GROMACS .gro file of C-alpha atoms in nm:
model
  415
    1UNK     CA    1   3.275  -1.371  -6.048
    2UNK     CA    2   2.927  -1.242  -6.070
    3UNK     CA    3   2.605  -1.407  -5.925
    4UNK     CA    4   2.501  -1.476  -6.277
    5UNK     CA    5   2.807  -1.651  -6.352
    6UNK     CA    6   2.758  -1.900  -6.060
    7UNK     CA    7   2.613  -2.239  -6.209
    8UNK     CA    8   2.289  -2.395  -6.042
    9UNK     CA    9   2.555  -2.707  -5.967
   10UNK     CA   10   2.790  -2.481  -5.785
   11UNK     CA   11   2.517  -2.323  -5.576
   12UNK     CA   12   2.345  -2.655  -5.475
   13UNK     CA   13   2.703  -2.796  -5.400
   14UNK     CA   14   2.782  -2.518  -5.192
   15UNK     CA   15   2.434  -2.540  -5.003
   16UNK     CA   16   2.480  -2.925  -4.970
   17UNK     CA   17   2.853  -2.841  -4.827
   18UNK     CA   18   2.686  -2.591  -4.573
   19UNK     CA   19   2.426  -2.802  -4.434
   20UNK     CA   20   2.696  -3.079  -4.370
   21UNK     CA   21   2.935  -2.903  -4.198
   22UNK     CA   22   2.729  -2.621  -4.034
   23UNK     CA   23   2.585  -2.843  -3.743
   24UNK     CA   24   2.926  -2.927  -3.610
   25UNK     CA   25   3.078  -2.562  -3.614
   26UNK     CA   26   3.024  -2.294  -3.348
   27UNK     CA   27   2.889  -1.976  -3.461
   28UNK     CA   28   3.231  -1.794  -3.501
   29UNK     CA   29   3.344  -2.102  -3.709
   30UNK     CA   30   3.022  -2.098  -3.913
   31UNK     CA   31   3.096  -1.724  -4.005
   32UNK     CA   32   3.453  -1.816  -4.102
   33UNK     CA   33   3.345  -2.088  -4.333
   34UNK     CA   34   3.073  -1.883  -4.499
   35UNK     CA   35   3.321  -1.582  -4.527
   36UNK     CA   36   3.603  -1.789  -4.688
   37UNK     CA   37   3.361  -1.945  -4.915
   38UNK     CA   38   3.236  -1.573  -5.027
   39UNK     CA   39   3.597  -1.486  -5.087
   40UNK     CA   40   3.624  -1.767  -5.334
   41UNK     CA   41   3.342  -1.616  -5.534
   42UNK     CA   42   3.494  -1.248  -5.555
   43UNK     CA   43   3.315  -0.927  -5.528
   44UNK     CA   44   2.974  -1.104  -5.563
   45UNK     CA   45   3.038  -1.363  -5.319
   46UNK     CA   46   2.851  -1.222  -5.030
   47UNK     CA   47   2.515  -1.255  -5.226
   48UNK     CA   48   2.590  -1.591  -5.396
   49UNK     CA   49   2.672  -1.746  -5.034
   50UNK     CA   50   2.361  -1.587  -4.890
   51UNK     CA   51   2.121  -1.717  -5.156
   52UNK     CA   52   2.264  -2.062  -5.136
   53UNK     CA   53   2.274  -2.108  -4.759
   54UNK     CA   54   1.984  -1.871  -4.638
   55UNK     CA   55   2.220  -1.720  -4.415
   56UNK     CA   56   2.173  -1.314  -4.398
   57UNK     CA   57   2.414  -1.126  -4.603
   58UNK     CA   58   2.543  -0.929  -4.310
   59UNK     CA   59   2.647  -1.247  -4.149
   60UNK     CA   60   2.841  -1.365  -4.441
   61UNK     CA   61   2.995  -1.003  -4.476
   62UNK     CA   62   3.096  -1.047  -4.107
   63UNK     CA   63   3.250  -1.385  -4.156
   64UNK     CA   64   3.435  -1.244  -4.465
   65UNK     CA   65   3.602  -0.957  -4.301
   66UNK     CA   66   3.687  -1.217  -3.990
   67UNK     CA   67   3.858  -1.463  -4.255
   68UNK     CA   68   4.070  -1.216  -4.411
   69UNK     CA   69   4.194  -1.136  -4.033
   70UNK     CA   70   4.035  -0.762  -4.054
   71UNK     CA   71   3.891  -0.885  -3.680
   72UNK     CA   72   4.057  -1.052  -3.408
   73UNK     CA   73   3.808  -1.230  -3.131
   74UNK     CA   74   3.964  -1.340  -2.790
   75UNK     CA   75   3.993  -1.700  -2.739
   76UNK     CA   76   3.661  -1.893  -2.683
   77UNK     CA   77   3.451  -1.605  -2.821
   78UNK     CA   78   3.219  -1.585  -3.106
   79UNK     CA   79   3.143  -1.220  -3.084
   80UNK     CA   80   3.327  -0.913  -2.968
   81UNK     CA   81   3.223  -0.782  -2.636
   82UNK     CA   82   2.906  -0.615  -2.626
   83UNK     CA   83   2.773  -0.796  -2.928
   84UNK     CA   84   2.414  -0.939  -2.939
   85UNK     CA   85   2.086  -0.774  -2.933
   86UNK     CA   86   2.035  -0.599  -2.577
   87UNK     CA   87   1.775  -0.693  -2.347
   88UNK     CA   88   1.453  -0.476  -2.314
   89UNK     CA   89   1.574  -0.368  -1.975
   90UNK     CA   90   1.864  -0.229  -2.088
   91UNK     CA   91   1.651   0.068  -2.276
   92UNK     CA   92   1.354   0.033  -2.011
   93UNK     CA   93   1.469   0.087  -1.686
   94UNK     CA   94   1.151   0.079  -1.515
   95UNK     CA   95   1.027  -0.241  -1.652
   96UNK     CA   96   1.150  -0.467  -1.359
   97UNK     CA   97   1.007  -0.242  -1.125
   98UNK     CA   98   0.682  -0.237  -1.275
   99UNK     CA   99   0.700  -0.625  -1.315
  100UNK     CA  100   0.751  -0.663  -0.943
  101UNK     CA  101   0.484  -0.422  -0.860
  102UNK     CA  102   0.249  -0.633  -1.078
  103UNK     CA  103   0.303  -0.988  -0.973
  104UNK     CA  104   0.417  -0.927  -0.606
  105UNK     CA  105   0.028  -0.897  -0.469
  106UNK     CA  106  -0.022  -1.214  -0.628
  107UNK     CA  107   0.237  -1.434  -0.531
  108UNK     CA  108   0.243  -1.750  -0.349
  109UNK     CA  109   0.505  -1.953  -0.190
  110UNK     CA  110   0.604  -2.285  -0.072
  111UNK     CA  111   0.780  -2.280   0.278
  112UNK     CA  112   0.993  -2.546   0.164
  113UNK     CA  113   1.131  -2.435  -0.166
  114UNK     CA  114   1.267  -2.082  -0.291
  115UNK     CA  115   1.060  -2.131  -0.596
  116UNK     CA  116   0.763  -1.892  -0.648
  117UNK     CA  117   0.469  -1.912  -0.856
  118UNK     CA  118   0.185  -1.630  -0.948
  119UNK     CA  119  -0.191  -1.668  -1.025
  120UNK     CA  120  -0.177  -1.448  -1.337
  121UNK     CA  121  -0.104  -1.614  -1.683
  122UNK     CA  122   0.200  -1.497  -1.889
  123UNK     CA  123  -0.055  -1.387  -2.168
  124UNK     CA  124  -0.214  -1.169  -1.893
  125UNK     CA  125   0.139  -1.038  -1.745
  126UNK     CA  126   0.242  -0.943  -2.078
  127UNK     CA  127  -0.100  -0.756  -2.161
  128UNK     CA  128  -0.077  -0.567  -1.829
  129UNK     CA  129   0.285  -0.487  -1.898
  130UNK     CA  130   0.196  -0.336  -2.235
  131UNK     CA  131  -0.087  -0.136  -2.086
  132UNK     CA  132   0.202   0.030  -1.871
  133UNK     CA  133   0.383   0.127  -2.158
  134UNK     CA  134   0.632  -0.162  -2.168
  135UNK     CA  135   0.709  -0.309  -2.548
  136UNK     CA  136   0.702  -0.683  -2.407
  137UNK     CA  137   0.651  -1.020  -2.581
  138UNK     CA  138   0.538  -1.314  -2.391
  139UNK     CA  139   0.925  -1.443  -2.423
  140UNK     CA  140   1.024  -1.158  -2.248
  141UNK     CA  141   0.767  -1.232  -1.987
  142UNK     CA  142   0.852  -1.593  -1.947
  143UNK     CA  143   1.228  -1.488  -1.917
  144UNK     CA  144   1.125  -1.249  -1.624
  145UNK     CA  145   0.935  -1.479  -1.432
  146UNK     CA  146   1.199  -1.776  -1.479
  147UNK     CA  147   1.498  -1.507  -1.357
  148UNK     CA  148   1.242  -1.410  -1.056
  149UNK     CA  149   1.242  -1.789  -0.943
  150UNK     CA  150   0.881  -1.843  -1.065
  151UNK     CA  151   0.769  -2.166  -1.205
  152UNK     CA  152   0.485  -2.313  -1.391
  153UNK     CA  153   0.259  -2.486  -1.109
  154UNK     CA  154  -0.043  -2.732  -1.128
  155UNK     CA  155  -0.349  -2.709  -0.868
  156UNK     CA  156  -0.313  -2.986  -0.562
  157UNK     CA  157  -0.637  -3.085  -0.406
  158UNK     CA  158  -0.529  -3.039  -0.043
  159UNK     CA  159  -0.762  -2.770   0.065
  160UNK     CA  160  -1.126  -2.814   0.204
  161UNK     CA  161  -1.394  -2.564   0.180
  162UNK     CA  162  -1.448  -2.224  -0.060
  163UNK     CA  163  -1.218  -1.936  -0.062
  164UNK     CA  164  -1.342  -1.609   0.122
  165UNK     CA  165  -1.511  -1.378  -0.130
  166UNK     CA  166  -1.271  -1.074  -0.028
  167UNK     CA  167  -0.972  -1.307  -0.055
  168UNK     CA  168  -0.814  -1.099  -0.335
  169UNK     CA  169  -0.956  -0.748  -0.212
  170UNK     CA  170  -0.763  -0.823   0.155
  171UNK     CA  171  -0.460  -0.896  -0.049
  172UNK     CA  172  -0.474  -0.549  -0.212
  173UNK     CA  173  -0.547  -0.378   0.115
  174UNK     CA  174  -0.241  -0.555   0.277
  175UNK     CA  175  -0.021  -0.439  -0.034
  176UNK     CA  176  -0.171  -0.072  -0.042
  177UNK     CA  177  -0.109  -0.072   0.359
  178UNK     CA  178   0.271  -0.215   0.315
  179UNK     CA  179   0.348   0.043   0.030
  180UNK     CA  180   0.186   0.335   0.265
  181UNK     CA  181   0.415   0.237   0.525
  182UNK     CA  182   0.725   0.186   0.332
  183UNK     CA  183   0.700   0.524   0.142
  184UNK     CA  184   0.718   0.687   0.508
  185UNK     CA  185   1.001   0.485   0.596
  186UNK     CA  186   0.839   0.282   0.859
  187UNK     CA  187   0.891  -0.088   0.915
  188UNK     CA  188   0.679  -0.364   0.725
  189UNK     CA  189   0.714  -0.734   0.871
  190UNK     CA  190   0.579  -1.053   0.795
  191UNK     CA  191   0.546  -1.288   1.106
  192UNK     CA  192   0.502  -1.659   1.169
  193UNK     CA  193   0.578  -1.953   1.352
  194UNK     CA  194   0.755  -2.226   1.160
  195UNK     CA  195   0.682  -2.605   1.258
  196UNK     CA  196   0.837  -2.739   1.584
  197UNK     CA  197   1.182  -2.916   1.564
  198UNK     CA  198   1.297  -3.219   1.770
  199UNK     CA  199   1.624  -3.145   1.953
  200UNK     CA  200   1.868  -3.436   1.952
  201UNK     CA  201   2.008  -3.707   1.716
  202UNK     CA  202   1.663  -3.706   1.481
  203UNK     CA  203   1.644  -3.730   1.087
  204UNK     CA  204   1.616  -3.430   0.921
  205UNK     CA  205   1.460  -3.448   0.543
  206UNK     CA  206   1.691  -3.353   0.270
  207UNK     CA  207   2.046  -3.505   0.145
  208UNK     CA  208   2.402  -3.362   0.137
  209UNK     CA  209   2.710  -3.492   0.041
  210UNK     CA  210   2.928  -3.759   0.239
  211UNK     CA  211   3.168  -4.001   0.181
  212UNK     CA  212   2.995  -4.343   0.052
  213UNK     CA  213   2.875  -4.552   0.310
  214UNK     CA  214   2.923  -4.270   0.583
  215UNK     CA  215   2.588  -4.114   0.651
  216UNK     CA  216   2.501  -3.927   0.962
  217UNK     CA  217   2.348  -4.179   1.211
  218UNK     CA  218   2.022  -4.072   1.378
  219UNK     CA  219   1.771  -4.236   1.580
  220UNK     CA  220   1.522  -4.478   1.458
  221UNK     CA  221   1.245  -4.343   1.633
  222UNK     CA  222   1.122  -3.980   1.665
  223UNK     CA  223   1.036  -3.991   2.017
  224UNK     CA  224   1.104  -3.647   2.173
  225UNK     CA  225   1.379  -3.636   2.435
  226UNK     CA  226   1.268  -3.582   2.782
  227UNK     CA  227   1.559  -3.332   2.840
  228UNK     CA  228   1.583  -3.143   2.516
  229UNK     CA  229   1.233  -3.158   2.388
  230UNK     CA  230   1.127  -2.950   2.099
  231UNK     CA  231   1.169  -2.597   2.002
  232UNK     CA  232   0.933  -2.362   1.837
  233UNK     CA  233   1.083  -2.099   1.602
  234UNK     CA  234   0.905  -1.770   1.564
  235UNK     CA  235   1.036  -1.538   1.294
  236UNK     CA  236   1.008  -1.183   1.198
  237UNK     CA  237   1.104  -1.088   0.825
  238UNK     CA  238   1.175  -0.704   0.746
  239UNK     CA  239   1.055  -0.667   0.403
  240UNK     CA  240   1.239  -0.364   0.328
  241UNK     CA  241   1.572  -0.482   0.424
  242UNK     CA  242   1.556  -0.849   0.353
  243UNK     CA  243   1.646  -0.954   0.695
  244UNK     CA  244   1.496  -1.189   0.941
  245UNK     CA  245   1.508  -1.239   1.302
  246UNK     CA  246   1.401  -1.590   1.463
  247UNK     CA  247   1.354  -1.649   1.842
  248UNK     CA  248   1.395  -2.039   1.913
  249UNK     CA  249   1.152  -2.079   2.211
  250UNK     CA  250   1.193  -2.379   2.428
  251UNK     CA  251   0.824  -2.363   2.577
  252UNK     CA  252   0.472  -2.300   2.432
  253UNK     CA  253   0.379  -2.107   2.103
  254UNK     CA  254   0.141  -1.838   2.256
  255UNK     CA  255   0.065  -1.490   2.164
  256UNK     CA  256   0.301  -1.396   2.448
  257UNK     CA  257   0.600  -1.553   2.298
  258UNK     CA  258   0.506  -1.407   1.961
  259UNK     CA  259   0.481  -1.039   2.061
  260UNK     CA  260   0.800  -1.089   2.277
  261UNK     CA  261   1.004  -1.196   1.971
  262UNK     CA  262   0.847  -0.871   1.778
  263UNK     CA  263   0.960  -0.661   2.071
  264UNK     CA  264   1.310  -0.841   2.094
  265UNK     CA  265   1.365  -0.759   1.714
  266UNK     CA  266   1.274  -0.392   1.769
  267UNK     CA  267   1.501  -0.343   2.060
  268UNK     CA  268   1.806  -0.534   1.902
  269UNK     CA  269   1.741  -0.476   1.536
  270UNK     CA  270   1.451  -0.289   1.418
  271UNK     CA  271   1.467   0.047   1.586
  272UNK     CA  272   1.844   0.090   1.439
  273UNK     CA  273   1.742  -0.021   1.098
  274UNK     CA  274   1.432   0.211   1.091
  275UNK     CA  275   1.551   0.531   1.272
  276UNK     CA  276   1.271   0.776   1.332
  277UNK     CA  277   1.026   0.526   1.262
  278UNK     CA  278   0.651   0.566   1.440
  279UNK     CA  279   0.451   0.310   1.284
  280UNK     CA  280   0.478  -0.061   1.243
  281UNK     CA  281   0.275  -0.267   0.992
  282UNK     CA  282   0.266  -0.657   1.087
  283UNK     CA  283   0.154  -0.915   0.827
  284UNK     CA  284   0.016  -1.216   0.993
  285UNK     CA  285  -0.161  -1.536   0.939
  286UNK     CA  286  -0.537  -1.591   1.037
  287UNK     CA  287  -0.476  -1.855   1.291
  288UNK     CA  288  -0.200  -1.973   1.555
  289UNK     CA  289  -0.054  -1.758   1.813
  290UNK     CA  290  -0.113  -1.440   1.608
  291UNK     CA  291  -0.437  -1.523   1.475
  292UNK     CA  292  -0.742  -1.259   1.419
  293UNK     CA  293  -0.942  -1.401   1.695
  294UNK     CA  294  -0.669  -1.452   1.955
  295UNK     CA  295  -0.750  -1.186   2.231
  296UNK     CA  296  -0.396  -1.214   2.402
  297UNK     CA  297  -0.233  -1.133   2.103
  298UNK     CA  298  -0.439  -0.819   2.058
  299UNK     CA  299  -0.376  -0.742   2.433
  300UNK     CA  300   0.012  -0.793   2.420
  301UNK     CA  301   0.022  -0.566   2.123
  302UNK     CA  302  -0.134  -0.285   2.281
  303UNK     CA  303   0.091  -0.319   2.554
  304UNK     CA  304   0.365  -0.341   2.292
  305UNK     CA  305   0.256   0.000   2.164
  306UNK     CA  306   0.229   0.158   2.492
  307UNK     CA  307   0.600   0.025   2.581
  308UNK     CA  308   0.762   0.132   2.247
  309UNK     CA  309   0.545   0.435   2.156
  310UNK     CA  310   0.476   0.285   1.805
  311UNK     CA  311   0.160   0.255   1.612
  312UNK     CA  312   0.106  -0.093   1.529
  313UNK     CA  313  -0.098  -0.213   1.225
  314UNK     CA  314  -0.220  -0.553   1.183
  315UNK     CA  315  -0.307  -0.695   0.867
  316UNK     CA  316  -0.406  -1.074   0.855
  317UNK     CA  317  -0.369  -1.280   0.536
  318UNK     CA  318  -0.734  -1.412   0.460
  319UNK     CA  319  -0.846  -1.788   0.546
  320UNK     CA  320  -0.701  -2.051   0.370
  321UNK     CA  321  -0.373  -1.828   0.227
  322UNK     CA  322  -0.097  -1.894   0.485
  323UNK     CA  323   0.151  -1.990   0.225
  324UNK     CA  324   0.132  -1.687   0.090
  325UNK     CA  325   0.282  -1.509   0.346
  326UNK     CA  326   0.622  -1.351   0.262
  327UNK     CA  327   0.790  -1.515   0.532
  328UNK     CA  328   0.721  -1.843   0.434
  329UNK     CA  329   0.941  -1.816   0.100
  330UNK     CA  330   1.172  -1.539   0.187
  331UNK     CA  331   1.302  -1.666   0.507
  332UNK     CA  332   1.174  -1.980   0.620
  333UNK     CA  333   1.254  -2.197   0.277
  334UNK     CA  334   1.617  -2.080   0.303
  335UNK     CA  335   1.633  -2.175   0.679
  336UNK     CA  336   1.487  -2.523   0.616
  337UNK     CA  337   1.771  -2.565   0.318
  338UNK     CA  338   2.016  -2.441   0.528
  339UNK     CA  339   1.971  -2.752   0.789
  340UNK     CA  340   1.846  -3.010   0.544
  341UNK     CA  341   1.966  -3.354   0.635
  342UNK     CA  342   2.153  -3.223   0.956
  343UNK     CA  343   2.020  -3.334   1.290
  344UNK     CA  344   1.944  -3.060   1.539
  345UNK     CA  345   2.133  -3.207   1.827
  346UNK     CA  346   2.092  -2.904   2.063
  347UNK     CA  347   1.965  -2.575   2.111
  348UNK     CA  348   2.305  -2.369   2.016
  349UNK     CA  349   2.313  -2.590   1.679
  350UNK     CA  350   1.931  -2.451   1.588
  351UNK     CA  351   2.038  -2.103   1.678
  352UNK     CA  352   2.376  -2.105   1.498
  353UNK     CA  353   2.246  -2.287   1.191
  354UNK     CA  354   1.973  -2.029   1.153
  355UNK     CA  355   2.192  -1.746   1.201
  356UNK     CA  356   2.428  -1.873   0.930
  357UNK     CA  357   2.156  -1.846   0.668
  358UNK     CA  358   2.213  -1.636   0.374
  359UNK     CA  359   2.107  -1.600   0.003
  360UNK     CA  360   2.296  -1.440  -0.313
  361UNK     CA  361   2.022  -1.169  -0.288
  362UNK     CA  362   2.167  -1.044   0.050
  363UNK     CA  363   1.938  -1.213   0.339
  364UNK     CA  364   2.057  -1.174   0.673
  365UNK     CA  365   1.925  -1.338   0.971
  366UNK     CA  366   1.968  -1.297   1.337
  367UNK     CA  367   1.856  -1.567   1.577
  368UNK     CA  368   1.815  -1.583   1.956
  369UNK     CA  369   1.745  -1.875   2.214
  370UNK     CA  370   1.431  -1.757   2.429
  371UNK     CA  371   1.432  -1.969   2.723
  372UNK     CA  372   1.135  -1.772   2.918
  373UNK     CA  373   0.836  -1.961   3.022
  374UNK     CA  374   0.510  -1.901   2.813
  375UNK     CA  375   0.232  -2.070   2.995
  376UNK     CA  376  -0.054  -2.203   2.771
  377UNK     CA  377  -0.428  -2.139   2.836
  378UNK     CA  378  -0.409  -1.799   2.990
  379UNK     CA  379  -0.792  -1.643   2.960
  380UNK     CA  380  -0.827  -1.289   2.884
  381UNK     CA  381  -1.160  -1.168   3.007
  382UNK     CA  382  -1.451  -1.082   2.757
  383UNK     CA  383  -1.415  -0.737   2.847
  384UNK     CA  384  -1.080  -0.659   2.764
  385UNK     CA  385  -1.101  -0.588   2.404
  386UNK     CA  386  -1.418  -0.402   2.418
  387UNK     CA  387  -1.237  -0.177   2.667
  388UNK     CA  388  -0.936  -0.129   2.440
  389UNK     CA  389  -1.183  -0.035   2.201
  390UNK     CA  390  -1.373   0.214   2.405
  391UNK     CA  391  -1.052   0.381   2.485
  392UNK     CA  392  -0.948   0.444   2.143
  393UNK     CA  393  -0.675   0.190   2.198
  394UNK     CA  394  -0.777  -0.055   1.938
  395UNK     CA  395  -0.923   0.052   1.624
  396UNK     CA  396  -1.096  -0.158   1.396
  397UNK     CA  397  -1.063  -0.073   1.023
  398UNK     CA  398  -1.373  -0.028   0.784
  399UNK     CA  399  -1.291  -0.297   0.573
  400UNK     CA  400  -1.266  -0.631   0.749
  401UNK     CA  401  -1.216  -0.498   1.087
  402UNK     CA  402  -1.161  -0.859   1.211
  403UNK     CA  403  -0.856  -0.878   1.012
  404UNK     CA  404  -0.734  -0.512   0.972
  405UNK     CA  405  -0.683  -0.318   1.288
  406UNK     CA  406  -0.462  -0.072   1.453
  407UNK     CA  407  -0.342  -0.017   1.816
  408UNK     CA  408  -0.210   0.300   1.932
  409UNK     CA  409  -0.006   0.376   2.270
  410UNK     CA  410  -0.177   0.445   2.574
  411UNK     CA  411  -0.114   0.769   2.688
  412UNK     CA  412  -0.183   0.912   3.046
  413UNK     CA  413  -0.468   1.117   3.084
  414UNK     CA  414  -0.384   1.462   3.172
  415UNK     CA  415  -0.652   1.517   3.391
   0.00000   0.00000   0.00000
């Protein structure tokens, strides 16, 4: 039957039938139905069915071949394996790398969530990817963001004051320093202290599955146990190896505790993971036990550089950006989820729960209980830091020397 031999009423009838049955059929079933109809119209059936239903002629042609038994599909499949349009990454292998390099310096993170977000819009990201030679659309950029764990977030009015004018410049400075260390095989670490945790039968946020009516029973009030007290988990995140180390301290969260954690990581894990390394880059917040104004922090790091022979560079995150620290969303977020809804009844439970933290991307975490005393209130004389600078042990960088500085091992004077 030729196309011209098909009456208008037949074509309209075919279109009506397709409109009724199509929503109830799978992709494969729709092709079979179209193919069977095309076979009824003879040699010109493909053109007839395509014109009446608005389906591409190639699809109708495939359906006719499948209806005649020329193509077999595995049960439950609508297409042959490998069918369908390939993702852009299949023929553009550098896209993922360029996307990560483009977005990482501008990434934020919530320490209680694995979701990340970025300060760049989809349109901006697409434009910058195209400038690098990638043929992408906003749809591809949106998919890459979703698969990378990013989400669209609104602003929240929780901060006071204005941002530092060199905030973005400091982040780029930090990113450049990290790239230089990683290229040479030297470790890059992100450090911080997570919130103090009560030890004992206390409520922990979150929910997990239990038999109905059998919740974990905890204390009504959150008064610290006089014997168990609280713990201070201080973390080290190795960026290159996606690995964490956490020292669970039972005393004060001081600079001495922070540096001892870094030294413990280097002795037990870091030196073996980075053989031949001569430098160490530490990315830290601007306050707390590892703050840029903390004299004890700098003095303890100078002593650590001498003991290990490492040249230690510190780059601090600019004020008001502590949640941008990689350790927050790459380590602490997963630890928080691992012990959600679980009372931390002992030091051993804390250490073991932290050490059991893993992710599908390969995160590995080691943990240790640190029972050493770290007295608070230790004062460092005003002359200590200037003396370190005079002797060339502490070198402040030209760009924001208060945030960026390097500590060199103290070598004995041959004279």
